[in-house]
Amino acid sequence: MTLKLYGSSNSGNCLKPKWILDRLGIGYEWIETDSFDGSTRTPEFLALNPAGQVPVAILADGRLLAQSNAMMVHFAEGSDLIPSDAYDRAKMFEWLFWEQYSHEPQIAVRIARKHFLGKRDDELDPSLLTKGNAALARMELQLKQTPFFVSDRLSLADVALVAYTRRAHLGGFDLRDYPAVRGWVVRVEELLGIESALPANG
Ligand SMILES: N[C@@H](CCC(=O)N[C@@H](CS)C(=O)NCC(=O)O)C(=O)O
């Protein structure tokens, strides 16, 4: 059976495992699933993922897997996207957990509410902007020192963090304030072979 990946093309969380499959040449069927139109609330979908969220995968052997970062770890097993050194691998996980707790809940959520749901700035929780900028400043600090998040090469930490950072402007964040982050986004997009999402002048 072919691996099936349910996801929305607009969602960074869904693109993360897709980029890994593409990069590693693993075959799959993409099933476009909109998280805003009720498709993730049907009984059929909830049987795949009771959390009612994309992405979710049906693996080739029929087993189910959710959570974008867990999916990336599974798909990239044995590849150079996961450091073989134990400390570097733990650092990769440090950034993956940080992404889900301190980055995605602010930056992805502000993109979704402002860009996709069309909310005005005064309708948004102001802490999304301050906490999102704090996350970008934390990334800037690291990327002024190293070209990638872990060691000197691309790892799953970069793939997880680039997913929403490259579209942060849609959430009202200005990456011109974070030049090292901007340079890193361009590097990671090139290595993944994906289109540049950064605005030309911002
Ligand atoms: N932590 C999850 C988050 C997944 C998530 O937030 N998915 C969104 C789309 S980006 C979704 O399906 N939202 C619908 C909902 O929560 O009801 C992951 O990394 O996979």
CSV table of C-alpha atoms and ligand atoms in Angstrom, one decimal, residues 8 10-14 16 35-36 40-41 45 51-55 66-69 71 99-100 104 108 164, ligand 1:
chain,number,residue,atom,x,y,z
A,8,SER,CA,-3.4,21.2,3.6
A,10,ASN,CA,-1.5,26.1,3.1
A,11,SER,CA,-0.2,24.6,6.3
A,12,GLY,CA,3.4,24.7,7.3
A,13,ASN,CA,2.8,21.7,9.7
A,14,CYS,CA,1.6,19.7,6.7
A,16,LYS,CA,7.1,19.6,6.9
A,35,SER,CA,-8.6,22.3,8.2
A,36,PHE,CA,-11.0,25.3,7.9
A,40,THR,CA,-11.1,17.4,9.8
A,41,ARG,CA,-14.3,17.0,11.8
A,45,PHE,CA,-11.2,11.8,9.6
A,51,ALA,CA,-7.3,15.3,17.5
A,52,GLY,CA,-9.1,16.4,14.3
A,53,GLN,CA,-5.9,17.9,12.9
A,54,VAL,CA,-3.8,17.6,9.8
A,55,PRO,CA,-1.2,16.3,9.0
A,66,ALA,CA,0.1,12.2,13.5
A,67,GLN,CA,2.1,15.3,14.7
A,68,SER,CA,4.3,16.9,12.0
A,69,ASN,CA,7.6,16.6,13.9
A,71,MET,CA,6.2,12.2,11.2
A,99,GLU,CA,9.3,25.0,17.8
A,100,GLN,CA,6.0,23.4,18.9
A,104,GLU,CA,4.4,27.7,16.1
A,108,ALA,CA,1.6,30.0,12.8
A,164,TYR,CA,6.2,29.1,9.4
B,1,LIG,N1,1.1,19.9,16.7
B,1,LIG,C1,0.4,19.6,15.5
B,1,LIG,C2,-0.4,20.7,15.0
B,1,LIG,C3,-1.3,20.4,13.9
B,1,LIG,C4,-2.2,21.6,13.5
B,1,LIG,O1,-2.3,22.6,14.3
B,1,LIG,N2,-2.9,21.4,12.4
B,1,LIG,C5,-3.9,22.4,12.0
B,1,LIG,C6,-3.6,22.9,10.6
B,1,LIG,S1,-1.9,23.6,10.5
B,1,LIG,C7,-5.3,21.8,12.1
B,1,LIG,O2,-5.5,20.8,11.6
B,1,LIG,N3,-6.2,22.6,12.7
B,1,LIG,C8,-7.5,22.2,12.8
B,1,LIG,C9,-8.0,22.1,14.2
B,1,LIG,O3,-7.1,22.2,15.2
B,1,LIG,O4,-9.1,22.0,14.5
B,1,LIG,C10,1.4,19.2,14.4
B,1,LIG,O5,2.6,19.7,14.4
B,1,LIG,O6,1.1,18.3,13.5
